[in-house]
Amino acid sequence: MLFPEIMPSVFIKTYGCQMNERDSEAVAAQLVAKGYSLAKSEALADVVLLNTCSVRDAAEQKAMNKMKNLAGTARKERPDQILGYLGCMAQSRGKELIDKLPDVDLVLGTQKFHRAAEYLDEIISGKRKKIVDVAAEEKSEATIREHLLNGSAKTSVSAFVSIMQGCNQHCTFCIVPSTRGEERSRTIPDIVAECRELVARGVREITLLGQIVTSFGKRDYPLLDGKSAFVQLLEAVHEIDGLERIRFTSPHPKGYGDDLVEAYARLPKLCESAHIPLQSGSDRLLKLMHRGYTREKFLGIIEKLRRAKPGIGITTDIIVGFPGETEEDFEQTLSLCREAQFDNAYIFKYSPRRDTPAAEMPDQVPQEIREERNHRLLDLVNEIAARKYDSFIGKQVEILVEGPSKKNAARYTGRTRCNRIVLFNGSARHQSQLMDVKIERTGSFTLYGDPAVVNL
Ligand code: SAH
Ligand code: F3S
């Protein structure tokens, strides 16, 4: 570092999924370890990094507009401010991002997060002016393991652990296989060591992360007593004393073999909640999407899970307006949602992505029809979700308390095992506790509870 006495400050803004949140945290931890401070806002920061998402066009546009605004302000007020793109859009667009906006100094791809400090040093010291690195790197999947020790993370009771990178499924609509690359998994001992360390620091809930976690370790760990590598990992993490809850995201429906379904019944720390992306209820579209399952198979998984763990919270992702989607296909999705009774569903309007087969398919669905189906499906999904929320009124549930609510400091927030947010009037003594609350009423995607009184 050129000016060791004035270490720079950094602000990282994250777009997209939990994997991106986790990657940003690891970059922040890496920079803090090198002496950087975390700036409170982008206006105060010496370095501003945007960790980007490419899954839909809107996410890319948002980050590009943000960067344009940052560059405009920097040119006027902070000519030394360093601007960088990280992550998925950096990976898919590379140098083009600097050609478009020459104020950008750094473009760092998805296998290069661990190089952020080194590259920023080179830019700050004037050794290099612009750096673009989107190359593949062996073993980069094992580099995301630093967590923030200071700031709000100190009291955090829940942590994310990245177990694998990339995806080989190549769903025809999805850009992830090209932004995140081939599937690469960490080893079980390496992941368990990271989880143990987190638990030693007070973490009680761990969410295992990857683009397709159910494919974890397929090439490295053979089946053991009929159990997949992923289930072997769940068992190993389950052994950790002091860890109370285990979650994971995102799985693929094809990964829900009997071994995984059975793990829900067998491993008490594995929370009864699952986010299982459906995408469509039409077999014809599932095939065109290259999803690898049928409607019947999907419904069968849900039924088995509900049998293994009654009350399991099941959420999903659905795309409307995939190329060639007819009214009949869409109605198949509506009817599947009625049957499956999801606790919640995230609905996405199809967005053509570069270099994906679906973008070239005939019969792209007009924008107004995508909008209209989006509304119809949302109405149905919200109606089912509201009914499910209401069914909690009067019930007693266990929550893990995460901390004061962001909106109202007198309220504390926690999550049920089935992953619903509960707000209650709490105080610092509730922080990080597992406790029972009685649900009094519901709000939009929130339950309101009272610490339960035990009647002796
Ligand atoms: N398994 C991955 C999926 C990533 S994308 C993960 O969660 O990490 C998240 C969701 O975005 C997908 O499940 C899908 O519903 C939606 N999606 C992906 N590509 C899309 C596209 N081209 N247009 C619209 N939605 C898309
Ligand atoms: Fe994308 Fe399909 Fe993989 S949605 S992340 S290609 S499972």
CSV table of C-alpha atoms and ligand atoms in Angstrom, one decimal:
chain,number,residue,atom,x,y,z
A,1,MET,CA,0.0,0.0,0.0
A,2,LEU,CA,1.3,3.4,-1.0
A,3,PHE,CA,-0.1,5.4,1.9
A,4,PRO,CA,-0.1,3.1,4.9
A,5,GLU,CA,-1.0,5.9,7.3
A,6,ILE,CA,-4.3,6.6,5.5
A,7,MET,CA,-5.9,3.3,4.7
A,8,PRO,CA,-8.7,3.7,2.2
A,9,SER,CA,-12.4,3.0,3.0
A,10,VAL,CA,-14.6,0.8,0.9
A,11,PHE,CA,-18.3,0.6,0.2
A,12,ILE,CA,-19.8,-2.5,-1.5
A,13,LYS,CA,-23.3,-2.5,-2.9
A,14,THR,CA,-24.7,-5.9,-3.7
A,15,TYR,CA,-27.3,-6.9,-6.3
A,16,GLY,CA,-29.0,-10.3,-6.7
A,17,CYS,CA,-29.0,-13.5,-4.7
A,18,GLN,CA,-27.6,-14.7,-1.3
A,19,MET,CA,-24.5,-16.0,-3.0
A,20,ASN,CA,-23.7,-12.5,-4.0
A,21,GLU,CA,-24.3,-11.3,-0.5
A,22,ARG,CA,-21.9,-13.9,0.8
A,23,ASP,CA,-19.3,-13.0,-1.9
A,24,SER,CA,-19.5,-9.3,-0.9
A,25,GLU,CA,-19.1,-10.2,2.7
A,26,ALA,CA,-16.0,-12.2,1.9
A,27,VAL,CA,-14.5,-9.3,-0.2
A,28,ALA,CA,-15.3,-6.9,2.6
A,29,ALA,CA,-13.6,-9.2,5.2
A,30,GLN,CA,-10.6,-9.6,3.0
A,31,LEU,CA,-10.2,-5.8,2.6
A,32,VAL,CA,-10.8,-5.1,6.4
A,33,ALA,CA,-8.1,-7.7,7.1
A,34,LYS,CA,-5.8,-5.6,4.9
A,35,GLY,CA,-6.6,-2.4,6.9
A,36,TYR,CA,-9.4,-0.9,4.9
A,37,SER,CA,-12.4,0.6,6.8
A,38,LEU,CA,-16.0,0.1,5.7
A,39,ALA,CA,-17.5,3.4,4.6
A,40,LYS,CA,-21.0,4.2,5.8
A,41,SER,CA,-22.0,5.4,2.3
A,42,GLU,CA,-20.8,5.5,-1.2
A,43,ALA,CA,-20.3,9.2,-1.0
A,44,LEU,CA,-17.7,8.8,1.8
A,45,ALA,CA,-15.9,5.9,0.3
A,46,ASP,CA,-12.5,5.9,-1.4
A,47,VAL,CA,-13.4,2.7,-3.2
A,48,VAL,CA,-16.9,1.8,-4.4
A,49,LEU,CA,-17.6,-1.7,-5.7
A,50,LEU,CA,-20.8,-3.0,-7.2
A,51,ASN,CA,-21.3,-6.7,-6.9
A,52,THR,CA,-23.6,-7.4,-9.8
A,53,CYS,CA,-26.3,-9.9,-11.0
A,54,SER,CA,-27.0,-11.0,-14.5
A,55,VAL,CA,-30.0,-13.3,-14.1
A,56,ARG,CA,-32.4,-10.8,-15.6
A,57,ASP,CA,-31.8,-7.8,-17.8
A,58,ALA,CA,-33.3,-5.4,-15.2
A,59,ALA,CA,-30.6,-6.4,-12.7
A,60,GLU,CA,-27.9,-5.5,-15.2
A,61,GLN,CA,-29.5,-2.2,-16.1
A,62,LYS,CA,-29.8,-1.2,-12.4
A,63,ALA,CA,-26.1,-1.7,-11.7
A,64,MET,CA,-25.1,0.0,-14.9
A,65,ASN,CA,-27.3,3.0,-14.1
A,66,LYS,CA,-25.9,3.1,-10.6
A,67,MET,CA,-22.3,3.1,-11.9
A,68,LYS,CA,-23.1,5.9,-14.3
A,69,ASN,CA,-24.4,8.0,-11.5
A,70,LEU,CA,-21.4,7.2,-9.3
A,71,ALA,CA,-19.0,8.1,-12.1
A,72,GLY,CA,-20.8,11.4,-12.7
A,73,THR,CA,-20.5,12.4,-9.0
A,74,ALA,CA,-17.0,11.1,-8.7
A,75,ARG,CA,-15.9,13.2,-11.8
A,76,LYS,CA,-17.2,16.3,-10.2
A,77,GLU,CA,-16.4,15.8,-6.5
A,78,ARG,CA,-14.1,12.8,-5.9
A,79,PRO,CA,-11.7,12.4,-8.9
A,80,ASP,CA,-9.6,9.9,-6.9
A,81,GLN,CA,-12.5,7.6,-6.0
A,82,ILE,CA,-12.0,4.1,-7.4
A,83,LEU,CA,-14.9,2.4,-9.0
A,84,GLY,CA,-15.2,-1.3,-9.7
A,85,TYR,CA,-17.6,-4.0,-10.9
A,86,LEU,CA,-17.5,-7.5,-9.3
A,87,GLY,CA,-19.4,-10.7,-9.9
A,88,CYS,CA,-21.8,-12.0,-12.5
A,89,MET,CA,-22.1,-9.0,-14.8
A,90,ALA,CA,-18.4,-8.3,-14.6
A,91,GLN,CA,-17.9,-11.9,-15.6
A,92,SER,CA,-20.3,-11.9,-18.6
A,93,ARG,CA,-19.4,-8.4,-19.9
A,94,GLY,CA,-15.7,-8.0,-19.0
A,95,LYS,CA,-13.8,-5.3,-20.6
A,96,GLU,CA,-16.9,-4.0,-22.4
A,97,LEU,CA,-17.9,-2.4,-19.1
A,98,ILE,CA,-14.8,-0.1,-19.2
A,99,ASP,CA,-15.2,0.6,-22.9
A,100,LYS,CA,-18.7,1.8,-22.2
A,101,LEU,CA,-17.8,3.8,-19.1
A,102,PRO,CA,-14.1,4.7,-18.9
A,103,ASP,CA,-14.4,5.9,-15.3
A,104,VAL,CA,-14.5,2.3,-14.1
A,105,ASP,CA,-11.2,1.1,-12.8
A,106,LEU,CA,-11.7,-2.6,-12.0
A,107,VAL,CA,-13.7,-5.4,-13.4
A,108,LEU,CA,-13.4,-8.6,-11.4
A,109,GLY,CA,-15.1,-11.9,-12.3
A,110,THR,CA,-16.8,-14.6,-10.2
A,111,GLN,CA,-13.6,-16.7,-9.7
A,112,LYS,CA,-11.5,-13.7,-8.7
A,113,PHE,CA,-13.1,-12.3,-5.6
A,114,HIS,CA,-10.0,-13.2,-3.5
A,115,ARG,CA,-7.8,-11.0,-5.7
A,116,ALA,CA,-9.7,-7.8,-4.9
A,117,ALA,CA,-7.3,-6.4,-2.3
A,118,GLU,CA,-4.2,-7.1,-4.4
A,119,TYR,CA,-5.7,-5.4,-7.5
A,120,LEU,CA,-7.0,-2.4,-5.5
A,121,ASP,CA,-3.5,-2.0,-4.1
A,122,GLU,CA,-2.1,-1.9,-7.6
A,123,ILE,CA,-4.6,0.7,-8.8
A,124,ILE,CA,-4.2,2.9,-5.6
A,125,SER,CA,-0.4,2.8,-5.9
A,126,GLY,CA,-0.6,3.8,-9.5
A,127,LYS,CA,1.1,0.6,-10.7
A,128,ARG,CA,-1.8,-0.2,-13.0
A,129,LYS,CA,-4.6,2.0,-14.2
A,130,LYS,CA,-7.3,-0.4,-15.2
A,131,ILE,CA,-7.7,-4.1,-14.3
A,132,VAL,CA,-10.0,-6.6,-15.9
A,133,ASP,CA,-9.7,-10.2,-14.7
A,134,VAL,CA,-12.5,-12.6,-15.6
A,135,ALA,CA,-10.3,-15.7,-16.1
A,136,ALA,CA,-11.2,-19.1,-14.6
A,137,GLU,CA,-9.2,-20.1,-11.6
A,138,GLU,CA,-8.6,-23.5,-10.2
A,139,LYS,CA,-9.8,-24.0,-6.6
A,140,SER,CA,-11.4,-20.5,-6.4
A,141,GLU,CA,-14.5,-22.2,-4.9
A,142,ALA,CA,-12.5,-22.7,-1.7
A,143,THR,CA,-11.5,-19.0,-1.4
A,144,ILE,CA,-14.9,-17.7,-0.1
A,145,ARG,CA,-14.4,-18.5,3.6
A,146,GLU,CA,-13.6,-15.2,5.3
A,147,HIS,CA,-16.4,-13.7,7.4
A,148,LEU,CA,-16.7,-10.2,8.9
A,149,LEU,CA,-15.6,-10.2,12.5
A,150,ASN,CA,-16.7,-6.7,13.2
A,151,GLY,CA,-19.7,-4.5,12.6
A,152,SER,CA,-23.1,-5.9,12.7
A,153,ALA,CA,-21.8,-9.4,11.9
A,154,LYS,CA,-20.4,-9.7,15.4
A,155,THR,CA,-23.8,-10.4,17.0
A,156,SER,CA,-25.0,-12.3,14.0
A,157,VAL,CA,-26.6,-15.6,15.0
A,158,SER,CA,-27.0,-16.8,11.4
A,159,ALA,CA,-24.4,-17.2,8.7
A,160,PHE,CA,-24.0,-18.3,5.1
A,161,VAL,CA,-21.4,-20.8,4.0
A,162,SER,CA,-20.6,-21.3,0.4
A,163,ILE,CA,-20.2,-25.0,-0.4
A,164,MET,CA,-19.9,-25.0,-4.2
A,165,GLN,CA,-19.7,-22.7,-7.2
A,166,GLY,CA,-21.2,-23.0,-10.7
A,167,CYS,CA,-23.9,-25.1,-12.3
A,168,ASN,CA,-23.8,-27.8,-15.0
A,169,GLN,CA,-27.6,-28.1,-15.5
A,170,HIS,CA,-27.7,-25.6,-18.4
A,171,CYS,CA,-31.4,-24.7,-18.1
A,172,THR,CA,-32.0,-23.0,-21.5
A,173,PHE,CA,-33.1,-19.7,-20.0
A,174,CYS,CA,-30.3,-19.3,-17.4
A,175,ILE,CA,-27.1,-17.3,-17.6
A,176,VAL,CA,-25.6,-18.7,-14.4
A,177,PRO,CA,-23.6,-21.6,-16.0
A,178,SER,CA,-21.7,-19.0,-18.0
A,179,THR,CA,-21.3,-16.4,-15.2
A,180,ARG,CA,-20.4,-18.9,-12.5
A,181,GLY,CA,-18.8,-21.6,-14.6
A,182,GLU,CA,-18.6,-25.4,-14.1
A,183,GLU,CA,-19.7,-27.0,-10.9
A,184,ARG,CA,-16.8,-27.0,-8.4
A,185,SER,CA,-17.3,-28.2,-4.8
A,186,ARG,CA,-15.3,-27.6,-1.6
A,187,THR,CA,-14.4,-30.6,0.5
A,188,ILE,CA,-16.5,-31.7,3.4
A,189,PRO,CA,-13.7,-31.2,6.0
A,190,ASP,CA,-13.1,-27.7,4.7
A,191,ILE,CA,-16.7,-26.8,5.0
A,192,VAL,CA,-17.1,-28.4,8.4
A,193,ALA,CA,-14.1,-26.5,9.7
A,194,GLU,CA,-15.6,-23.2,8.6
A,195,CYS,CA,-18.9,-24.1,10.2
A,196,ARG,CA,-17.2,-25.0,13.5
A,197,GLU,CA,-15.4,-21.7,13.5
A,198,LEU,CA,-18.6,-19.8,13.0
A,199,VAL,CA,-20.3,-21.8,15.8
A,200,ALA,CA,-17.4,-21.0,18.1
A,201,ARG,CA,-18.1,-17.3,17.4
A,202,GLY,CA,-21.8,-17.6,18.4
A,203,VAL,CA,-23.5,-18.6,15.1
A,204,ARG,CA,-26.4,-21.0,15.8
A,205,GLU,CA,-27.9,-21.3,12.3
A,206,ILE,CA,-26.0,-22.0,9.1
A,207,THR,CA,-27.3,-21.8,5.5
A,208,LEU,CA,-25.3,-23.8,3.0
A,209,LEU,CA,-25.1,-21.9,-0.3
A,210,GLY,CA,-24.5,-22.8,-3.9
A,211,GLN,CA,-26.2,-22.4,-7.3
A,212,ILE,CA,-27.3,-26.1,-7.3
A,213,VAL,CA,-26.4,-27.4,-3.8
A,214,THR,CA,-28.0,-30.8,-4.3
A,215,SER,CA,-25.2,-31.5,-6.9
A,216,PHE,CA,-22.6,-30.8,-4.2
A,217,GLY,CA,-19.5,-33.1,-4.4
A,218,LYS,CA,-21.0,-35.5,-7.0
A,219,ARG,CA,-17.7,-36.1,-8.6
A,220,ASP,CA,-15.7,-36.2,-5.4
A,221,TYR,CA,-17.8,-38.3,-3.0
A,222,PRO,CA,-19.4,-41.6,-4.2
A,223,LEU,CA,-22.7,-42.7,-2.8
A,224,LEU,CA,-22.4,-44.0,0.8
A,225,ASP,CA,-25.2,-46.3,2.0
A,226,GLY,CA,-27.3,-44.8,-0.8
A,227,LYS,CA,-26.6,-41.3,0.5
A,228,SER,CA,-25.5,-38.6,-1.9
A,229,ALA,CA,-22.5,-36.4,-1.2
A,230,PHE,CA,-24.9,-33.6,-0.3
A,231,VAL,CA,-26.6,-35.7,2.4
A,232,GLN,CA,-23.2,-36.8,3.6
A,233,LEU,CA,-22.3,-33.1,4.0
A,234,LEU,CA,-25.6,-32.4,5.9
A,235,GLU,CA,-24.8,-35.2,8.3
A,236,ALA,CA,-21.2,-33.9,8.9
A,237,VAL,CA,-22.4,-30.4,9.6
A,238,HIS,CA,-25.2,-31.8,11.8
A,239,GLU,CA,-22.6,-33.3,14.1
A,240,ILE,CA,-21.3,-29.8,15.2
A,241,ASP,CA,-22.1,-29.2,18.8
A,242,GLY,CA,-23.8,-25.8,19.5
A,243,LEU,CA,-25.2,-25.5,16.0
A,244,GLU,CA,-29.0,-25.5,16.2
A,245,ARG,CA,-30.3,-25.1,12.7
A,246,ILE,CA,-29.2,-26.0,9.2
A,247,ARG,CA,-30.7,-24.7,6.0
A,248,PHE,CA,-29.6,-24.7,2.3
A,249,THR,CA,-30.3,-22.9,-0.9
A,250,SER,CA,-30.7,-23.4,-3.9
A,251,PRO,CA,-31.4,-27.1,-4.5
A,252,HIS,CA,-32.6,-28.6,-7.8
A,253,PRO,CA,-35.7,-30.9,-7.7
A,254,LYS,CA,-33.7,-33.7,-9.2
A,255,GLY,CA,-31.6,-33.7,-6.1
A,256,TYR,CA,-34.6,-34.7,-3.9
A,257,GLY,CA,-34.0,-38.4,-3.8
A,258,ASP,CA,-35.3,-40.5,-0.9
A,259,ASP,CA,-31.9,-40.0,0.9
A,260,LEU,CA,-32.6,-36.2,1.1
A,261,VAL,CA,-36.3,-36.6,2.0
A,262,GLU,CA,-35.4,-39.0,4.7
A,263,ALA,CA,-32.7,-36.7,6.0
A,264,TYR,CA,-35.4,-34.2,6.9
A,265,ALA,CA,-37.0,-36.8,9.1
A,266,ARG,CA,-33.7,-38.0,10.6
A,267,LEU,CA,-31.7,-34.8,11.2
A,268,PRO,CA,-33.4,-32.6,13.8
A,269,LYS,CA,-31.2,-29.6,13.1
A,270,LEU,CA,-32.3,-29.6,9.4
A,271,CYS,CA,-35.0,-27.0,9.4
A,272,GLU,CA,-38.4,-27.9,7.9
A,273,SER,CA,-38.2,-25.4,5.0
A,274,ALA,CA,-37.2,-25.9,1.4
A,275,HIS,CA,-36.9,-23.5,-1.5
A,276,ILE,CA,-37.4,-25.8,-4.6
A,277,PRO,CA,-37.5,-23.9,-7.9
A,278,LEU,CA,-40.3,-25.1,-10.1
A,279,GLN,CA,-40.1,-22.7,-13.1
A,280,SER,CA,-43.2,-24.1,-14.9
A,281,GLY,CA,-46.1,-26.5,-14.3
A,282,SER,CA,-46.2,-27.5,-18.0
A,283,ASP,CA,-44.3,-30.7,-18.9
A,284,ARG,CA,-43.8,-29.3,-22.4
A,285,LEU,CA,-42.1,-26.2,-21.1
A,286,LEU,CA,-40.1,-28.1,-18.5
A,287,LYS,CA,-38.6,-30.0,-21.3
A,288,LEU,CA,-37.9,-26.9,-23.4
A,289,MET,CA,-36.3,-25.4,-20.3
A,290,HIS,CA,-34.1,-28.5,-19.8
A,291,ARG,CA,-35.2,-28.9,-16.2
A,292,GLY,CA,-35.0,-32.7,-16.0
A,293,TYR,CA,-38.3,-33.4,-14.2
A,294,THR,CA,-42.0,-33.5,-14.9
A,295,ARG,CA,-44.9,-31.9,-13.1
A,296,GLU,CA,-45.8,-35.2,-11.6
A,297,LYS,CA,-42.3,-35.8,-10.3
A,298,PHE,CA,-42.3,-32.3,-8.7
A,299,LEU,CA,-45.6,-32.8,-7.0
A,300,GLY,CA,-44.4,-36.2,-5.8
A,301,ILE,CA,-41.4,-34.6,-4.1
A,302,ILE,CA,-43.6,-32.1,-2.3
A,303,GLU,CA,-45.9,-34.8,-1.1
A,304,LYS,CA,-43.0,-36.9,0.2
A,305,LEU,CA,-41.5,-33.9,2.0
A,306,ARG,CA,-44.8,-33.0,3.7
A,307,ARG,CA,-45.2,-36.6,4.8
A,308,ALA,CA,-41.6,-36.6,6.2
A,309,LYS,CA,-42.1,-33.2,7.9
A,310,PRO,CA,-45.6,-32.0,8.3
A,311,GLY,CA,-45.6,-28.2,8.4
A,312,ILE,CA,-42.6,-27.9,6.2
A,313,GLY,CA,-42.4,-24.4,4.6
A,314,ILE,CA,-42.1,-24.8,0.8
A,315,THR,CA,-41.3,-21.9,-1.5
A,316,THR,CA,-40.4,-21.8,-5.2
A,317,ASP,CA,-39.4,-19.8,-8.2
A,318,ILE,CA,-41.5,-19.6,-11.3
A,319,ILE,CA,-40.9,-18.0,-14.7
A,320,VAL,CA,-43.8,-16.7,-16.8
A,321,GLY,CA,-43.6,-16.0,-20.5
A,322,PHE,CA,-40.9,-18.5,-21.4
A,323,PRO,CA,-40.7,-18.7,-25.2
A,324,GLY,CA,-43.6,-20.6,-26.7
A,325,GLU,CA,-45.6,-20.5,-23.4
A,326,THR,CA,-49.3,-20.9,-24.4
A,327,GLU,CA,-52.3,-20.1,-22.3
A,328,GLU,CA,-52.7,-23.9,-21.7
A,329,ASP,CA,-49.1,-24.1,-20.5
A,330,PHE,CA,-49.6,-21.2,-18.2
A,331,GLU,CA,-52.8,-22.7,-16.8
A,332,GLN,CA,-50.8,-25.8,-16.0
A,333,THR,CA,-48.6,-23.6,-13.8
A,334,LEU,CA,-51.7,-22.1,-12.2
A,335,SER,CA,-53.1,-25.5,-11.5
A,336,LEU,CA,-49.8,-26.8,-10.1
A,337,CYS,CA,-49.7,-23.9,-7.7
A,338,ARG,CA,-53.2,-24.7,-6.5
A,339,GLU,CA,-52.2,-28.3,-5.9
A,340,ALA,CA,-48.8,-27.6,-4.3
A,341,GLN,CA,-50.0,-24.8,-2.0
A,342,PHE,CA,-46.6,-23.1,-1.8
A,343,ASP,CA,-45.9,-21.0,1.2
A,344,ASN,CA,-44.6,-18.4,-1.1
A,345,ALA,CA,-43.4,-18.2,-4.7
A,346,TYR,CA,-41.1,-15.8,-6.5
A,347,ILE,CA,-42.4,-15.0,-9.9
A,348,PHE,CA,-40.1,-13.8,-12.7
A,349,LYS,CA,-41.1,-12.5,-16.1
A,350,TYR,CA,-38.9,-14.3,-18.7
A,351,SER,CA,-35.9,-12.1,-19.7
A,352,PRO,CA,-33.8,-13.2,-22.7
A,353,ARG,CA,-30.1,-13.7,-21.7
A,354,ARG,CA,-27.2,-13.5,-24.0
A,355,ASP,CA,-25.8,-16.8,-25.3
A,356,THR,CA,-28.6,-18.9,-23.8
A,357,PRO,CA,-30.6,-21.2,-26.1
A,358,ALA,CA,-34.0,-19.8,-25.0
A,359,ALA,CA,-33.1,-16.4,-26.2
A,360,GLU,CA,-33.0,-17.8,-29.8
A,361,MET,CA,-36.2,-19.9,-29.5
A,362,PRO,CA,-39.1,-19.0,-31.7
A,363,ASP,CA,-42.4,-17.6,-30.3
A,364,GLN,CA,-41.0,-15.2,-27.8
A,365,VAL,CA,-44.0,-14.1,-25.7
A,366,PRO,CA,-45.0,-10.5,-26.0
A,367,GLN,CA,-44.2,-8.2,-23.1
A,368,GLU,CA,-47.9,-7.5,-22.3
A,369,ILE,CA,-48.7,-11.2,-22.0
A,370,ARG,CA,-45.7,-11.7,-19.7
A,371,GLU,CA,-47.1,-8.8,-17.6
A,372,GLU,CA,-50.6,-10.2,-17.6
A,373,ARG,CA,-49.5,-13.7,-16.6
A,374,ASN,CA,-47.3,-12.3,-13.9
A,375,HIS,CA,-50.3,-10.5,-12.4
A,376,ARG,CA,-52.6,-13.5,-12.6
A,377,LEU,CA,-50.0,-15.8,-11.0
A,378,LEU,CA,-49.1,-13.3,-8.3
A,379,ASP,CA,-52.8,-13.0,-7.3
A,380,LEU,CA,-53.1,-16.7,-6.9
A,381,VAL,CA,-49.8,-17.2,-5.1
A,382,ASN,CA,-50.5,-14.3,-2.7
A,383,GLU,CA,-53.9,-15.6,-1.9
A,384,ILE,CA,-52.6,-19.0,-1.0
A,385,ALA,CA,-49.7,-17.5,0.9
A,386,ALA,CA,-52.0,-15.2,3.0
A,387,ARG,CA,-54.2,-18.2,3.9
A,388,LYS,CA,-51.1,-20.0,5.0
A,389,TYR,CA,-49.9,-17.1,7.1
A,390,ASP,CA,-53.3,-16.8,8.8
A,391,SER,CA,-53.2,-20.4,9.8
A,392,PHE,CA,-50.4,-19.5,12.2
A,393,ILE,CA,-52.6,-17.3,14.3
A,394,GLY,CA,-52.9,-18.7,17.8
A,395,LYS,CA,-50.0,-21.1,17.3
A,396,GLN,CA,-46.9,-21.4,19.3
A,397,VAL,CA,-43.7,-21.5,17.3
A,398,GLU,CA,-39.9,-21.7,18.0
A,399,ILE,CA,-37.9,-18.7,16.7
A,400,LEU,CA,-34.2,-17.9,16.6
A,401,VAL,CA,-33.9,-14.3,17.4
A,402,GLU,CA,-31.7,-12.3,14.9
A,403,GLY,CA,-31.8,-8.9,16.5
A,404,PRO,CA,-33.7,-5.6,16.5
A,405,SER,CA,-36.0,-4.9,13.6
A,406,LYS,CA,-34.5,-2.4,11.1
A,407,LYS,CA,-37.7,-0.4,10.9
A,408,ASN,CA,-38.6,-0.3,14.6
A,409,ALA,CA,-35.9,-0.8,17.3
A,410,ALA,CA,-38.4,-1.7,20.0
A,411,ARG,CA,-39.3,-4.8,17.9
A,412,TYR,CA,-37.1,-7.8,17.6
A,413,THR,CA,-37.1,-10.2,14.7
A,414,GLY,CA,-36.6,-13.9,14.5
A,415,ARG,CA,-37.3,-16.8,12.1
A,416,THR,CA,-39.4,-19.9,12.6
A,417,ARG,CA,-37.8,-23.2,11.6
A,418,CYS,CA,-40.0,-23.1,8.4
A,419,ASN,CA,-38.3,-19.7,7.6
A,420,ARG,CA,-41.0,-17.2,8.4
A,421,ILE,CA,-40.2,-13.9,9.9
A,422,VAL,CA,-41.7,-13.1,13.3
A,423,LEU,CA,-41.7,-9.7,14.9
A,424,PHE,CA,-42.2,-9.3,18.7
A,425,ASN,CA,-41.7,-6.7,21.4
A,426,GLY,CA,-38.3,-7.7,22.6
A,427,SER,CA,-35.1,-6.5,24.1
A,428,ALA,CA,-31.3,-7.1,24.1
A,429,ARG,CA,-31.8,-10.1,26.4
A,430,HIS,CA,-33.6,-11.9,23.6
A,431,GLN,CA,-30.7,-11.5,21.1
A,432,SER,CA,-29.6,-14.8,19.6
A,433,GLN,CA,-32.0,-16.9,21.8
A,434,LEU,CA,-34.1,-19.8,20.6
A,435,MET,CA,-37.5,-19.0,22.1
A,436,ASP,CA,-41.1,-19.8,21.8
A,437,VAL,CA,-43.6,-17.1,20.7
A,438,LYS,CA,-47.3,-17.2,20.3
A,439,ILE,CA,-48.5,-15.7,17.0
A,440,GLU,CA,-51.1,-13.0,17.5
A,441,ARG,CA,-51.6,-11.6,14.1
A,442,THR,CA,-50.2,-11.5,10.6
A,443,GLY,CA,-48.9,-8.7,8.3
A,444,SER,CA,-47.7,-8.9,4.7
A,445,PHE,CA,-45.2,-11.8,4.8
A,446,THR,CA,-44.7,-11.3,8.6
A,447,LEU,CA,-46.0,-12.9,11.7
A,448,TYR,CA,-46.4,-10.9,14.9
A,449,GLY,CA,-45.9,-12.8,18.1
A,450,ASP,CA,-45.7,-12.5,21.9
A,451,PRO,CA,-43.1,-14.4,23.9
A,452,ALA,CA,-45.0,-17.4,25.0
A,453,VAL,CA,-46.1,-17.7,28.6
A,454,VAL,CA,-45.6,-21.2,30.0
A,455,ASN,CA,-48.6,-22.3,32.0
A,456,LEU,CA,-47.5,-24.5,34.9
B,1,SAH,N1,-30.4,-22.3,-8.8
B,1,SAH,C1,-30.1,-20.9,-9.0
B,1,SAH,C2,-31.1,-20.2,-9.8
B,1,SAH,C3,-30.6,-18.8,-10.0
B,1,SAH,S1,-31.6,-17.8,-10.8
B,1,SAH,C4,-30.0,-20.2,-7.7
B,1,SAH,O1,-31.0,-19.9,-7.0
B,1,SAH,O2,-28.9,-19.9,-7.4
B,1,SAH,C5,-32.9,-17.6,-9.6
B,1,SAH,C6,-34.2,-17.6,-10.3
B,1,SAH,O3,-34.3,-16.6,-11.3
B,1,SAH,C7,-34.5,-18.9,-11.1
B,1,SAH,O4,-34.9,-20.0,-10.3
B,1,SAH,C8,-35.5,-18.5,-12.1
B,1,SAH,O5,-36.8,-18.7,-11.7
B,1,SAH,C9,-35.2,-17.0,-12.4
B,1,SAH,N2,-34.5,-16.8,-13.7
B,1,SAH,C10,-33.3,-17.3,-14.1
B,1,SAH,N3,-33.1,-17.0,-15.4
B,1,SAH,C11,-34.1,-16.2,-15.7
B,1,SAH,C12,-34.4,-15.5,-16.9
B,1,SAH,N4,-33.7,-15.6,-18.0
B,1,SAH,N5,-35.6,-14.8,-17.0
B,1,SAH,C13,-36.4,-14.8,-15.9
B,1,SAH,N6,-36.2,-15.4,-14.7
B,1,SAH,C14,-35.0,-16.1,-14.7
B,2,F3S,FE1,-29.6,-21.8,-13.6
B,2,F3S,FE2,-30.8,-24.1,-13.9
B,2,F3S,FE3,-28.4,-24.1,-12.8
B,2,F3S,S1,-31.7,-22.2,-13.2
B,2,F3S,S2,-28.3,-22.1,-11.8
B,2,F3S,S3,-28.9,-23.5,-14.9
B,2,F3S,S4,-30.2,-25.3,-12.2
